[in-house]
């Protein structure tokens, strides 16, 4: 949890706990709903399919340039994306999180490394922090995964919020968003993202078996060739063991090429 719902009074932050099952550790915010996970034998790998898909921005950059880029996560969760960006991709990495218990849990139970010159944890409401001029034009990969303790719907899901996210992105930057929830409507969320970024700039995966749909929006619209995407996907798999070639079967621009 890294934000409060707009227009609603502040509620007490949920208690954080975890559970272990079959070699996987799961993060919970006081309910049975899973807010993140970690493979105990490989804590810096990304374990869940949808979280792996949040790395699809890698398809739009040269692999050799990744270590020079800046990743930001809105919502720490179990720190899977934060750890992967900092420890595996060796990027400058910033995570924005509202709940100090989540940060403490990630440090104590989920192997979140200490802050250093390339890792910063910002304790803030993501809806406020995205308007901080410090970050404008400064983020190459923005990953948005903002859910409350009941995982019912995105906490921040307005066109204005997505427009603020676009302002964070550097030229050539991408935002990936996890859309999932029992009361959320995918088409409505997608329309808000399109309203902020433009139809030509938005790509989407098919839903995972669990119902997570990852949407990617580019700061500037572009359409890499399928050959280039296939080449980069193979490089991503070779370098970082992410199943990027499989992504291309279920990942397409929402507006077909005319």
PDB file of C-alpha atoms in Angstrom, residues 56-62 172 174 200-203 216 218 220-233 248 251-253 255 257:
ATOM      1  CA  UNK A  56       7.935  -5.428 -20.149  1.00  0.00           C
ATOM      2  CA  UNK A  57       9.391  -1.919 -20.448  1.00  0.00           C
ATOM      3  CA  UNK A  58      12.698  -3.723 -21.059  1.00  0.00           C
ATOM      4  CA  UNK A  59      11.429  -4.529 -24.567  1.00  0.00           C
ATOM      5  CA  UNK A  60      11.645  -0.822 -25.446  1.00  0.00           C
ATOM      6  CA  UNK A  61      15.246  -0.093 -24.425  1.00  0.00           C
ATOM      7  CA  UNK A  62      18.661  -1.302 -25.472  1.00  0.00           C
ATOM      8  CA  UNK A 172      11.614   7.076 -24.034  1.00  0.00           C
ATOM      9  CA  UNK A 174       7.450   3.623 -19.874  1.00  0.00           C
ATOM     10  CA  UNK A 200      -1.027   5.040 -29.856  1.00  0.00           C
ATOM     11  CA  UNK A 201       1.188   4.867 -26.748  1.00  0.00           C
ATOM     12  CA  UNK A 202      -0.604   2.058 -24.869  1.00  0.00           C
ATOM     13  CA  UNK A 203       0.065  -1.693 -24.966  1.00  0.00           C
ATOM     14  CA  UNK A 216       2.154  -0.500 -20.502  1.00  0.00           C
ATOM     15  CA  UNK A 218       4.932   4.958 -23.327  1.00  0.00           C
ATOM     16  CA  UNK A 220       6.092   8.852 -26.592  1.00  0.00           C
ATOM     17  CA  UNK A 221       4.213   6.534 -28.918  1.00  0.00           C
ATOM     18  CA  UNK A 222       6.396   4.169 -30.911  1.00  0.00           C
ATOM     19  CA  UNK A 223       5.997   0.808 -32.598  1.00  0.00           C
ATOM     20  CA  UNK A 224       9.199  -1.265 -32.641  1.00  0.00           C
ATOM     21  CA  UNK A 225       9.231  -3.942 -35.317  1.00  0.00           C
ATOM     22  CA  UNK A 226       8.301  -7.478 -34.293  1.00  0.00           C
ATOM     23  CA  UNK A 227      11.827  -8.523 -35.283  1.00  0.00           C
ATOM     24  CA  UNK A 228      13.367  -5.982 -32.914  1.00  0.00           C
ATOM     25  CA  UNK A 229      11.021  -6.979 -30.103  1.00  0.00           C
ATOM     26  CA  UNK A 230      11.835 -10.646 -30.644  1.00  0.00           C
ATOM     27  CA  UNK A 231      15.558  -9.909 -30.549  1.00  0.00           C
ATOM     28  CA  UNK A 232      15.244  -7.904 -27.349  1.00  0.00           C
ATOM     29  CA  UNK A 233      12.992 -10.538 -25.777  1.00  0.00           C
ATOM     30  CA  UNK A 248       5.212 -11.420 -27.196  1.00  0.00           C
ATOM     31  CA  UNK A 251       1.351  -8.503 -25.447  1.00  0.00           C
ATOM     32  CA  UNK A 252       0.152  -6.119 -28.147  1.00  0.00           C
ATOM     33  CA  UNK A 253      -0.593  -2.429 -28.776  1.00  0.00           C
ATOM     34  CA  UNK A 255      -4.549   0.201 -31.367  1.00  0.00           C
ATOM     35  CA  UNK A 257      -1.318  -0.485 -36.987  1.00  0.00           C
TER      36      UNK A 257
END
